[in-house]
Amino acid sequence: MDCPKVQEWLLQSDLSDAEAAPAEIAAHLAGCQACQRFTERLRRLETAVREMPIPDGADAGREAFLGRLGRLNLAPRSRRIVRWRRVAGWVAAAAAAVLLAAGLGLLLVYPGGVKTAEASEVLDRLVDWNIELAEARSLDDRGRLYAAAAEKFDRQTRQGNWSAEDSELAGRLLENGVRLVRDDDPLAEAEGFTDLATVLVRHMGAAASKHDERAMQRLTRYYAHVMQRGVNAKVERFASGGNAAADRARKLEKLLSRHAELREQVKQFLEDEPDASFKDVRRALDLPPPRHRGKDK
Amino acid sequence: MSLPDTGAENNLCGGIPFADVVERHWKAVYRLVYRLTGSAHDADDLTQETFLRALGRRDTFRSGTNMRAWLMTIASNALFDLQRRRKTARPVPLDGDLAQGDGPEAGPAEQAELNGLLADAIARLPQTQRAVFLLRSQEGLSFREIAGALDLTEETARWHMLQARRQLLAQLDGQL
């Protein structure tokens, strides 16, 4: 074992004490001062790298981010578990008290009935807000729109006793808002809106299986909005930008494939729904009327 | 600094409050992307982007694995995405501003000079070599973790490390 071979081994080793050198190399190192000096140079190089300073702005950036994190509270994922527990516990405790008023009587059948209406209003505005952000002329404008409303939305989503699905959707809409503020690449935006559309379609599936027509109407309306003014608008903008790099073109293809799948799922959900309820949505999505009914009036 | 009380479980990542994840790893991520981009502005943006992405996909983190390595992977991808959007690799600063312009005083003059030379030498490495070198030397990731972060094989990661160290030692001959 000669010095060049040993030094080549050292150059690609991690130099940690834990890494056991092969016996031949260890034996050579034990007796070779040149290679010992070489090892020492490598260690000094690593020490020097670790001691290099970085700009002061790192700390300020972290504090700003933590402040923002606190305001945004972008984590309804596990919050919905708390909400379900609260709702379930509340329903059980309120079983004896609900007979006191007609409004409470509604809650026997739809425990989240009154609260769902409030959630839908906020979600309506959150969807519109996402579109507004996406259609703003510049990232600065988006930043201003975001700053004006994010905290309020965040507070509203936290204060309501919402269903798991509404909580999740609100969280995703807030998260997409953050993405839109940070990046105006149309392909990335289309991806973000496609993610939203995917969540909406999943919720539609749940609503359809429960025959919850009101939820279906709301969700399909959001879906149409997100697809038309979020996804399609950004895809068009991306496509009009000229020749895209191969990896971005592949990404677009995958997105379009996802859209086709989502469209099929939505079409399936709407198959058995009264056409009058979803006429506008069908028109917006360019879907045919259901097979078992005549043309829309 | 703690998050508002929205329920302790709300912002967990691998069982750790996300604010704590930020506190523990922010500087390391910043350091990496700063060395990779040469720009404090880009480093700030990329670090924020990294933690936003990490927040959005915190349920993909597997408890028991190396969280820093996970964050470094996200940071690397964020950088690659930024470069793709810009379509050009960030040019190596020619006047040494990577070494001198942004940072605070490094202490004695000799140390400052070494820092300058080292920063310049690192900036001149090809990007993948630079990333491998920094992830290993600066952040202490294993070659296996580096391979995962940069979508390489471990053998390739070690090869890049060999090239990077060889070049740096050659450029810093007499300084170390």
CSV table of C-alpha atoms in Angstrom, one decimal:
chain,number,residue,atom,x,y,z
A,1,MET,CA,0.0,0.0,0.0
A,2,ASP,CA,1.7,3.2,-1.1
A,3,CYS,CA,1.0,6.9,-0.2
A,4,PRO,CA,-1.0,7.9,-3.4
A,5,LYS,CA,-3.4,5.0,-2.8
A,6,VAL,CA,-3.7,5.8,0.9
A,7,GLN,CA,-4.2,9.5,0.2
A,8,GLU,CA,-6.8,8.7,-2.4
A,9,TRP,CA,-8.7,6.6,0.1
A,10,LEU,CA,-8.4,9.5,2.7
A,11,LEU,CA,-9.8,12.0,0.1
A,12,GLN,CA,-13.0,10.1,-0.1
A,13,SER,CA,-13.4,9.0,3.5
A,14,ASP,CA,-15.4,10.9,6.0
A,15,LEU,CA,-12.4,11.2,8.4
A,16,SER,CA,-14.5,10.4,11.4
A,17,ASP,CA,-13.1,8.3,14.2
A,18,ALA,CA,-15.9,5.9,13.8
A,19,GLU,CA,-15.0,5.0,10.3
A,20,ALA,CA,-12.6,2.0,10.4
A,21,ALA,CA,-9.9,2.2,7.9
A,22,PRO,CA,-9.0,-1.1,6.1
A,23,ALA,CA,-6.2,-2.9,7.9
A,24,GLU,CA,-3.6,-2.1,5.1
A,25,ILE,CA,-4.4,1.6,5.2
A,26,ALA,CA,-4.4,1.7,9.0
A,27,ALA,CA,-1.0,0.0,9.0
A,28,HIS,CA,0.4,2.4,6.4
A,29,LEU,CA,-0.9,5.4,8.3
A,30,ALA,CA,0.6,4.2,11.6
A,31,GLY,CA,4.0,4.3,10.1
A,32,CYS,CA,3.9,7.1,7.4
A,33,GLN,CA,4.5,10.7,8.5
A,34,ALA,CA,3.7,12.1,5.1
A,35,CYS,CA,0.2,10.5,5.1
A,36,GLN,CA,-0.3,11.5,8.7
A,37,ARG,CA,0.4,15.1,7.7
A,38,PHE,CA,-2.0,14.7,4.8
A,39,THR,CA,-4.7,13.5,7.2
A,40,GLU,CA,-4.0,16.5,9.4
A,41,ARG,CA,-4.4,18.9,6.4
A,42,LEU,CA,-7.7,17.4,5.6
A,43,ARG,CA,-8.9,17.8,9.1
A,44,ARG,CA,-7.7,21.4,9.2
A,45,LEU,CA,-9.6,22.0,6.0
A,46,GLU,CA,-12.8,20.7,7.5
A,47,THR,CA,-12.3,22.7,10.7
A,48,ALA,CA,-11.7,25.9,8.6
A,49,VAL,CA,-14.9,25.3,6.7
A,50,ARG,CA,-17.0,24.8,9.8
A,51,GLU,CA,-15.5,28.1,11.3
A,52,MET,CA,-16.3,30.2,8.3
A,53,PRO,CA,-18.7,33.1,9.2
A,54,ILE,CA,-22.1,33.6,7.7
A,55,PRO,CA,-24.0,36.9,7.3
A,56,ASP,CA,-25.7,38.3,10.3
A,57,GLY,CA,-29.0,38.2,8.5
A,58,ALA,CA,-29.5,34.5,9.2
A,59,ASP,CA,-30.8,35.2,12.7
A,60,ALA,CA,-33.1,37.9,11.6
A,61,GLY,CA,-34.5,35.7,8.9
A,62,ARG,CA,-35.2,33.0,11.4
A,63,GLU,CA,-37.0,35.3,13.8
A,64,ALA,CA,-39.1,36.7,11.0
A,65,PHE,CA,-40.1,33.2,9.9
A,66,LEU,CA,-41.0,32.1,13.4
A,67,GLY,CA,-43.1,35.2,13.8
A,68,ARG,CA,-44.9,34.4,10.5
A,69,LEU,CA,-45.3,30.8,11.5
A,70,GLY,CA,-47.1,31.8,14.6
A,71,ARG,CA,-49.4,34.1,12.7
A,72,LEU,CA,-50.1,31.6,10.0
A,73,ASN,CA,-50.5,28.5,12.1
A,74,LEU,CA,-50.2,26.3,9.0
A,75,ALA,CA,-50.9,23.1,10.7
A,76,PRO,CA,-54.6,22.1,10.8
A,77,ARG,CA,-53.6,18.5,10.0
A,78,SER,CA,-53.6,17.3,13.6
A,79,ARG,CA,-55.9,20.1,14.7
A,80,ARG,CA,-58.8,18.3,13.0
A,81,ILE,CA,-58.2,15.4,15.4
A,82,VAL,CA,-58.7,17.7,18.3
A,83,ARG,CA,-61.8,19.2,16.6
A,84,TRP,CA,-63.4,15.8,16.1
A,85,ARG,CA,-62.8,14.9,19.7
A,86,ARG,CA,-64.4,18.2,20.7
A,87,VAL,CA,-67.3,17.8,18.4
A,88,ALA,CA,-68.0,14.2,19.5
A,89,GLY,CA,-67.7,15.1,23.1
A,90,TRP,CA,-70.0,18.1,22.7
A,91,VAL,CA,-72.6,16.1,20.8
A,92,ALA,CA,-72.8,13.5,23.6
A,93,ALA,CA,-73.0,16.2,26.3
A,94,ALA,CA,-75.6,18.2,24.4
A,95,ALA,CA,-78.0,15.3,23.7
A,96,ALA,CA,-80.2,16.1,26.7
A,97,ALA,CA,-80.1,19.9,26.2
A,98,VAL,CA,-80.8,20.1,22.4
A,99,LEU,CA,-84.6,19.8,22.8
A,100,LEU,CA,-84.9,23.3,24.2
A,101,ALA,CA,-84.9,25.2,20.9
A,102,ALA,CA,-85.8,24.4,17.2
A,103,GLY,CA,-82.3,25.6,16.1
A,104,LEU,CA,-80.7,23.0,18.5
A,105,GLY,CA,-83.0,20.4,17.2
A,106,LEU,CA,-81.4,20.8,13.8
A,107,LEU,CA,-78.1,19.9,15.5
A,108,LEU,CA,-79.4,16.5,16.5
A,109,VAL,CA,-79.5,15.6,12.8
A,110,TYR,CA,-76.6,17.7,11.6
A,111,PRO,CA,-74.3,18.3,14.6
A,112,GLY,CA,-72.1,20.6,12.6
A,113,GLY,CA,-75.0,22.2,10.7
A,114,VAL,CA,-74.8,25.8,12.1
A,115,LYS,CA,-71.0,25.7,12.1
A,116,THR,CA,-70.8,24.4,8.6
A,117,ALA,CA,-72.6,27.4,7.2
A,118,GLU,CA,-69.9,29.6,8.8
A,119,ALA,CA,-67.1,27.4,7.5
A,120,SER,CA,-68.5,27.6,4.0
A,121,GLU,CA,-68.5,31.4,4.1
A,122,VAL,CA,-64.9,31.5,5.1
A,123,LEU,CA,-64.0,28.8,2.6
A,124,ASP,CA,-65.8,30.8,-0.2
A,125,ARG,CA,-63.6,33.8,0.6
A,126,LEU,CA,-60.5,31.7,0.9
A,127,VAL,CA,-61.0,30.3,-2.5
A,128,ASP,CA,-61.6,33.7,-4.0
A,129,TRP,CA,-58.6,35.0,-2.1
A,130,ASN,CA,-56.4,32.3,-3.7
A,131,ILE,CA,-57.6,33.3,-7.1
A,132,GLU,CA,-57.0,37.0,-6.3
A,133,LEU,CA,-53.5,36.2,-5.3
A,134,ALA,CA,-52.9,34.2,-8.4
A,135,GLU,CA,-54.2,37.0,-10.6
A,136,ALA,CA,-52.3,39.8,-8.9
A,137,ARG,CA,-49.9,41.6,-11.2
A,138,SER,CA,-46.8,41.2,-9.1
A,139,LEU,CA,-45.4,39.4,-6.2
A,140,ASP,CA,-45.4,42.7,-4.3
A,141,ASP,CA,-49.2,43.0,-4.9
A,142,ARG,CA,-49.6,39.4,-3.8
A,143,GLY,CA,-47.7,40.2,-0.6
A,144,ARG,CA,-50.0,43.1,0.1
A,145,LEU,CA,-53.1,41.0,-0.5
A,146,TYR,CA,-51.7,38.3,1.7
A,147,ALA,CA,-50.7,40.6,4.5
A,148,ALA,CA,-54.2,42.2,4.5
A,149,ALA,CA,-56.1,38.9,5.0
A,150,ALA,CA,-54.0,35.9,6.1
A,151,GLU,CA,-54.1,36.6,9.7
A,152,LYS,CA,-57.9,37.1,9.7
A,153,PHE,CA,-58.4,33.9,7.8
A,154,ASP,CA,-56.1,32.0,10.1
A,155,ARG,CA,-58.1,33.3,13.1
A,156,GLN,CA,-61.4,32.4,11.6
A,157,THR,CA,-60.3,28.9,10.8
A,158,ARG,CA,-59.1,28.3,14.3
A,159,GLN,CA,-62.1,29.7,16.0
A,160,GLY,CA,-64.8,27.7,14.2
A,161,ASN,CA,-65.7,24.2,15.2
A,162,TRP,CA,-65.3,22.9,11.7
A,163,SER,CA,-65.4,19.5,10.2
A,164,ALA,CA,-62.2,17.6,9.5
A,165,GLU,CA,-62.7,18.2,5.7
A,166,ASP,CA,-63.3,21.9,6.0
A,167,SER,CA,-60.3,22.3,8.3
A,168,GLU,CA,-58.1,20.4,5.9
A,169,LEU,CA,-59.3,22.5,3.0
A,170,ALA,CA,-58.8,25.8,4.8
A,171,GLY,CA,-55.3,24.7,5.7
A,172,ARG,CA,-54.5,23.8,2.1
A,173,LEU,CA,-55.9,27.1,0.9
A,174,LEU,CA,-53.8,29.0,3.4
A,175,GLU,CA,-50.7,27.0,2.4
A,176,ASN,CA,-51.4,27.7,-1.3
A,177,GLY,CA,-51.6,31.4,-0.4
A,178,VAL,CA,-48.1,31.2,1.0
A,179,ARG,CA,-46.8,29.5,-2.1
A,180,LEU,CA,-48.3,32.1,-4.3
A,181,VAL,CA,-46.7,34.9,-2.4
A,182,ARG,CA,-43.3,33.3,-2.7
A,183,ASP,CA,-43.3,32.2,-6.3
A,184,ASP,CA,-45.0,33.3,-9.5
A,185,ASP,CA,-43.7,30.6,-11.7
A,186,PRO,CA,-46.9,29.5,-13.6
A,187,LEU,CA,-46.0,25.8,-13.6
A,188,ALA,CA,-45.5,25.8,-9.9
A,189,GLU,CA,-48.8,27.7,-9.4
A,190,ALA,CA,-50.6,25.2,-11.6
A,191,GLU,CA,-49.2,22.4,-9.5
A,192,GLY,CA,-50.4,24.2,-6.3
A,193,PHE,CA,-53.9,24.6,-7.6
A,194,THR,CA,-53.9,21.0,-8.9
A,195,ASP,CA,-53.1,19.9,-5.4
A,196,LEU,CA,-56.1,21.9,-4.2
A,197,ALA,CA,-58.3,20.4,-6.8
A,198,THR,CA,-57.2,16.9,-5.7
A,199,VAL,CA,-58.2,17.6,-2.2
A,200,LEU,CA,-61.5,19.0,-3.4
A,201,VAL,CA,-62.2,15.9,-5.4
A,202,ARG,CA,-61.4,13.7,-2.5
A,203,HIS,CA,-63.9,15.6,-0.4
A,204,MET,CA,-66.4,15.4,-3.1
A,205,GLY,CA,-66.1,11.6,-3.0
A,206,ALA,CA,-66.8,11.7,0.7
A,207,ALA,CA,-69.8,14.0,0.3
A,208,ALA,CA,-71.1,11.9,-2.6
A,209,SER,CA,-71.0,8.7,-0.5
A,210,LYS,CA,-73.0,10.5,2.2
A,211,HIS,CA,-75.4,11.9,-0.4
A,212,ASP,CA,-74.6,15.4,1.0
A,213,GLU,CA,-75.9,17.5,-1.8
A,214,ARG,CA,-75.2,20.8,-0.1
A,215,ALA,CA,-71.5,19.9,0.4
A,216,MET,CA,-71.3,18.6,-3.2
A,217,GLN,CA,-72.6,21.9,-4.6
A,218,ARG,CA,-70.1,23.8,-2.6
A,219,LEU,CA,-67.2,21.6,-3.4
A,220,THR,CA,-67.9,21.4,-7.1
A,221,ARG,CA,-68.3,25.2,-7.2
A,222,TYR,CA,-64.8,25.5,-5.6
A,223,TYR,CA,-63.4,22.9,-7.9
A,224,ALA,CA,-64.7,24.7,-11.0
A,225,HIS,CA,-63.3,28.0,-9.8
A,226,VAL,CA,-59.9,26.5,-8.9
A,227,MET,CA,-59.7,24.6,-12.2
A,228,GLN,CA,-60.7,27.5,-14.4
A,229,ARG,CA,-59.0,30.5,-12.9
A,230,GLY,CA,-56.2,28.7,-11.0
A,231,VAL,CA,-55.1,25.6,-12.9
A,232,ASN,CA,-56.1,26.4,-16.5
A,233,ALA,CA,-55.1,30.0,-16.4
A,234,LYS,CA,-51.6,29.1,-15.2
A,235,VAL,CA,-51.2,26.2,-17.6
A,236,GLU,CA,-52.1,28.6,-20.5
A,237,ARG,CA,-49.6,31.2,-19.2
A,238,PHE,CA,-46.9,28.6,-18.9
A,239,ALA,CA,-47.6,27.2,-22.4
A,240,SER,CA,-47.6,30.7,-23.9
A,241,GLY,CA,-44.2,31.3,-22.5
A,242,GLY,CA,-42.5,29.4,-25.3
A,243,ASN,CA,-40.3,26.3,-25.4
A,244,ALA,CA,-40.0,24.8,-22.0
A,245,ALA,CA,-37.1,22.7,-20.8
A,246,ALA,CA,-37.7,19.0,-21.1
A,247,ASP,CA,-38.1,18.4,-17.4
A,248,ARG,CA,-40.7,21.2,-17.2
A,249,ALA,CA,-42.5,19.9,-20.3
A,250,ARG,CA,-42.7,16.4,-18.6
A,251,LYS,CA,-44.0,18.0,-15.4
A,252,LEU,CA,-46.8,19.7,-17.4
A,253,GLU,CA,-47.7,16.4,-19.0
A,254,LYS,CA,-48.0,14.8,-15.6
A,255,LEU,CA,-50.2,17.7,-14.5
A,256,LEU,CA,-52.5,17.4,-17.5
A,257,SER,CA,-52.8,13.7,-16.9
A,258,ARG,CA,-53.8,14.4,-13.3
A,259,HIS,CA,-56.4,16.9,-14.5
A,260,ALA,CA,-57.9,14.3,-16.8
A,261,GLU,CA,-58.2,11.8,-13.9
A,262,LEU,CA,-59.8,14.4,-11.7
A,263,ARG,CA,-62.2,15.4,-14.4
A,264,GLU,CA,-63.3,11.8,-14.8
A,265,GLN,CA,-63.8,11.5,-11.1
A,266,VAL,CA,-65.9,14.6,-10.9
A,267,LYS,CA,-67.9,13.5,-13.9
A,268,GLN,CA,-68.6,10.2,-12.1
A,269,PHE,CA,-69.8,12.0,-8.9
A,270,LEU,CA,-72.1,14.3,-10.9
A,271,GLU,CA,-73.6,11.4,-12.9
A,272,ASP,CA,-76.3,10.7,-10.4
A,273,GLU,CA,-77.0,14.2,-9.2
A,274,PRO,CA,-80.0,16.2,-10.3
A,275,ASP,CA,-78.8,18.2,-13.2
A,276,ALA,CA,-80.5,21.5,-12.1
A,277,SER,CA,-78.3,21.6,-9.0
A,278,PHE,CA,-75.0,21.3,-10.9
A,279,LYS,CA,-75.9,22.9,-14.3
A,280,ASP,CA,-73.5,25.8,-13.8
A,281,VAL,CA,-70.7,23.6,-12.6
A,282,ARG,CA,-71.2,21.2,-15.5
A,283,ARG,CA,-71.1,24.1,-17.9
A,284,ALA,CA,-68.0,25.5,-16.3
A,285,LEU,CA,-66.3,22.2,-16.6
A,286,ASP,CA,-67.6,21.4,-20.0
A,287,LEU,CA,-69.2,18.2,-18.8
A,288,PRO,CA,-72.2,16.6,-20.5
A,289,PRO,CA,-75.6,16.4,-18.7
A,290,PRO,CA,-76.3,13.2,-16.8
A,291,ARG,CA,-77.3,10.3,-19.0
A,292,HIS,CA,-80.6,9.6,-17.3
A,293,ARG,CA,-82.0,13.1,-17.7
A,294,GLY,CA,-82.8,15.2,-20.7
A,295,LYS,CA,-81.1,18.5,-21.7
A,296,ASP,CA,-80.8,21.2,-19.1
A,297,LYS,CA,-83.6,23.8,-19.2
B,1,MET,CA,-39.9,32.0,21.1
B,2,SER,CA,-42.9,29.7,21.1
B,3,LEU,CA,-45.9,29.4,18.9
B,4,PRO,CA,-49.3,30.6,20.0
B,5,ASP,CA,-51.1,27.9,22.0
B,6,THR,CA,-53.2,26.2,19.3
B,7,GLY,CA,-52.8,22.7,20.8
B,8,ALA,CA,-49.4,21.2,21.3
B,9,GLU,CA,-49.8,18.6,18.6
B,10,ASN,CA,-50.6,21.1,15.9
B,11,ASN,CA,-47.1,21.9,14.6
B,12,LEU,CA,-45.2,18.7,15.2
B,13,CYS,CA,-42.6,17.3,12.9
B,14,GLY,CA,-41.2,14.0,13.9
B,15,GLY,CA,-42.7,14.6,17.3
B,16,ILE,CA,-40.9,17.9,17.7
B,17,PRO,CA,-42.7,21.3,17.6
B,18,PHE,CA,-41.9,22.8,14.3
B,19,ALA,CA,-40.8,26.0,15.9
B,20,ASP,CA,-38.1,24.0,17.6
B,21,VAL,CA,-37.1,22.4,14.3
B,22,VAL,CA,-36.7,25.9,12.9
B,23,GLU,CA,-34.6,27.0,15.9
B,24,ARG,CA,-32.3,24.0,15.7
B,25,HIS,CA,-31.7,23.8,12.0
B,26,TRP,CA,-32.3,27.3,10.5
B,27,LYS,CA,-28.7,28.4,10.6
B,28,ALA,CA,-27.4,25.1,9.2
B,29,VAL,CA,-29.7,25.3,6.2
B,30,TYR,CA,-28.8,29.0,5.8
B,31,ARG,CA,-25.1,28.2,5.9
B,32,LEU,CA,-25.5,25.5,3.3
B,33,VAL,CA,-27.5,27.5,0.8
B,34,TYR,CA,-25.4,30.6,1.4
B,35,ARG,CA,-22.2,28.7,0.5
B,36,LEU,CA,-24.0,27.2,-2.5
B,37,THR,CA,-25.3,30.4,-3.9
B,38,GLY,CA,-22.9,33.0,-2.7
B,39,SER,CA,-25.8,35.4,-2.0
B,40,ALA,CA,-27.2,36.3,1.4
B,41,HIS,CA,-30.5,37.4,-0.4
B,42,ASP,CA,-30.8,34.0,-2.1
B,43,ALA,CA,-29.8,32.2,1.1
B,44,ASP,CA,-32.6,34.0,3.0
B,45,ASP,CA,-35.2,33.2,0.4
B,46,LEU,CA,-34.1,29.6,0.0
B,47,THR,CA,-34.0,29.0,3.8
B,48,GLN,CA,-37.5,30.3,4.1
B,49,GLU,CA,-38.6,28.2,1.2
B,50,THR,CA,-36.9,25.1,2.7
B,51,PHE,CA,-38.8,25.4,6.0
B,52,LEU,CA,-42.1,26.2,4.3
B,53,ARG,CA,-41.7,23.1,2.2
B,54,ALA,CA,-40.7,21.2,5.3
B,55,LEU,CA,-43.8,22.4,7.1
B,56,GLY,CA,-46.0,21.4,4.2
B,57,ARG,CA,-44.6,17.9,4.1
B,58,ARG,CA,-43.7,17.3,7.7
B,59,ASP,CA,-45.7,14.1,7.7
B,60,THR,CA,-43.2,12.6,5.3
B,61,PHE,CA,-40.4,12.9,7.8
B,62,ARG,CA,-39.7,9.5,9.4
B,63,SER,CA,-39.1,9.7,13.1
B,64,GLY,CA,-35.7,8.3,14.1
B,65,THR,CA,-34.0,9.4,10.9
B,66,ASN,CA,-31.7,12.4,10.5
B,67,MET,CA,-33.9,15.5,10.4
B,68,ARG,CA,-31.0,17.7,9.3
B,69,ALA,CA,-30.3,15.4,6.4
B,70,TRP,CA,-34.0,15.6,5.5
B,71,LEU,CA,-33.9,19.4,5.6
B,72,MET,CA,-30.7,19.5,3.5
B,73,THR,CA,-32.5,17.4,0.9
B,74,ILE,CA,-35.3,19.9,0.8
B,75,ALA,CA,-32.9,22.8,0.6
B,76,SER,CA,-31.0,21.2,-2.2
B,77,ASN,CA,-34.2,20.6,-4.2
B,78,ALA,CA,-35.3,24.2,-3.5
B,79,LEU,CA,-31.9,25.5,-4.8
B,80,PHE,CA,-32.2,23.3,-8.0
B,81,ASP,CA,-35.7,24.5,-8.5
B,82,LEU,CA,-34.5,28.1,-8.2
B,83,GLN,CA,-31.7,27.6,-10.7
B,84,ARG,CA,-34.0,25.9,-13.1
B,85,ARG,CA,-36.4,28.9,-12.9
B,86,ARG,CA,-33.5,31.2,-13.6
B,87,LYS,CA,-32.2,28.8,-16.2
B,88,THR,CA,-28.6,29.8,-15.5
B,89,ALA,CA,-26.3,28.6,-12.8
B,90,ARG,CA,-25.4,31.3,-10.3
B,91,PRO,CA,-22.1,32.8,-11.6
B,92,VAL,CA,-19.1,32.5,-9.3
B,93,PRO,CA,-18.4,36.0,-8.0
B,94,LEU,CA,-15.3,37.3,-9.5
B,95,ASP,CA,-14.4,39.9,-7.0
B,96,GLY,CA,-14.5,37.7,-3.9
B,97,ASP,CA,-17.7,39.2,-2.6
B,98,LEU,CA,-18.7,35.8,-1.5
B,99,ALA,CA,-15.9,35.9,1.0
B,100,GLN,CA,-15.8,39.5,2.0
B,101,GLY,CA,-19.0,41.4,1.1
B,102,ASP,CA,-21.7,39.8,3.2
B,103,GLY,CA,-20.1,38.5,6.4
B,104,PRO,CA,-19.1,40.1,9.6
B,105,GLU,CA,-15.5,40.6,10.5
B,106,ALA,CA,-13.9,37.1,11.0
B,107,GLY,CA,-11.4,38.1,13.6
B,108,PRO,CA,-7.6,38.4,13.1
B,109,ALA,CA,-6.4,39.4,9.7
B,110,GLU,CA,-4.9,36.0,9.0
B,111,GLN,CA,-8.1,34.2,9.8
B,112,ALA,CA,-10.0,36.6,7.6
B,113,GLU,CA,-7.6,36.0,4.8
B,114,LEU,CA,-7.9,32.3,5.1
B,115,ASN,CA,-11.7,32.6,5.2
B,116,GLY,CA,-11.6,34.6,2.0
B,117,LEU,CA,-9.4,32.2,0.2
B,118,LEU,CA,-11.4,29.2,1.4
B,119,ALA,CA,-14.7,30.8,0.4
B,120,ASP,CA,-13.4,31.7,-3.0
B,121,ALA,CA,-12.0,28.2,-3.5
B,122,ILE,CA,-15.3,26.6,-2.5
B,123,ALA,CA,-17.3,28.9,-4.7
B,124,ARG,CA,-15.2,27.7,-7.7
B,125,LEU,CA,-16.0,24.1,-7.2
B,126,PRO,CA,-18.6,22.6,-9.6
B,127,GLN,CA,-22.0,22.7,-7.9
B,128,THR,CA,-22.3,19.0,-7.1
B,129,GLN,CA,-18.8,18.8,-5.7
B,130,ARG,CA,-19.5,21.9,-3.7
B,131,ALA,CA,-22.7,20.5,-2.3
B,132,VAL,CA,-21.2,17.2,-1.4
B,133,PHE,CA,-18.2,18.9,0.2
B,134,LEU,CA,-20.3,21.2,2.3
B,135,LEU,CA,-22.8,18.6,3.4
B,136,ARG,CA,-20.0,16.4,4.6
B,137,SER,CA,-17.5,18.9,6.0
B,138,GLN,CA,-19.8,21.7,7.2
B,139,GLU,CA,-23.0,19.8,8.1
B,140,GLY,CA,-21.5,16.4,9.0
B,141,LEU,CA,-23.9,14.3,6.9
B,142,SER,CA,-22.8,10.7,6.2
B,143,PHE,CA,-22.1,9.9,2.5
B,144,ARG,CA,-25.2,7.8,2.6
B,145,GLU,CA,-27.3,10.7,3.7
B,146,ILE,CA,-25.6,13.0,1.1
B,147,ALA,CA,-26.3,10.5,-1.6
B,148,GLY,CA,-30.0,10.6,-0.6
B,149,ALA,CA,-30.1,14.4,-0.5
B,150,LEU,CA,-28.6,14.9,-3.9
B,151,ASP,CA,-30.0,11.8,-5.6
B,152,LEU,CA,-26.6,10.2,-6.1
B,153,THR,CA,-25.1,6.8,-5.3
B,154,GLU,CA,-22.9,6.7,-2.2
B,155,GLU,CA,-19.9,5.9,-4.5
B,156,THR,CA,-20.6,8.9,-6.6
B,157,ALA,CA,-20.9,11.1,-3.6
B,158,ARG,CA,-17.5,9.9,-2.4
B,159,TRP,CA,-16.0,10.5,-5.8
B,160,HIS,CA,-17.3,14.1,-5.7
B,161,MET,CA,-15.8,14.5,-2.3
B,162,LEU,CA,-12.4,13.3,-3.5
B,163,GLN,CA,-12.4,15.8,-6.4
B,164,ALA,CA,-13.5,18.6,-4.1
B,165,ARG,CA,-10.9,18.0,-1.5
B,166,ARG,CA,-8.2,17.5,-4.0
B,167,GLN,CA,-9.0,20.8,-5.7
B,168,LEU,CA,-9.3,22.7,-2.4
B,169,LEU,CA,-6.0,21.4,-1.1
B,170,ALA,CA,-4.3,22.4,-4.3
B,171,GLN,CA,-5.8,25.9,-4.2
B,172,LEU,CA,-5.0,26.4,-0.5
B,173,ASP,CA,-1.6,24.9,-0.6
B,174,GLY,CA,0.5,26.5,2.1
B,175,GLN,CA,-2.5,28.0,3.9
B,176,LEU,CA,-3.5,24.9,5.8
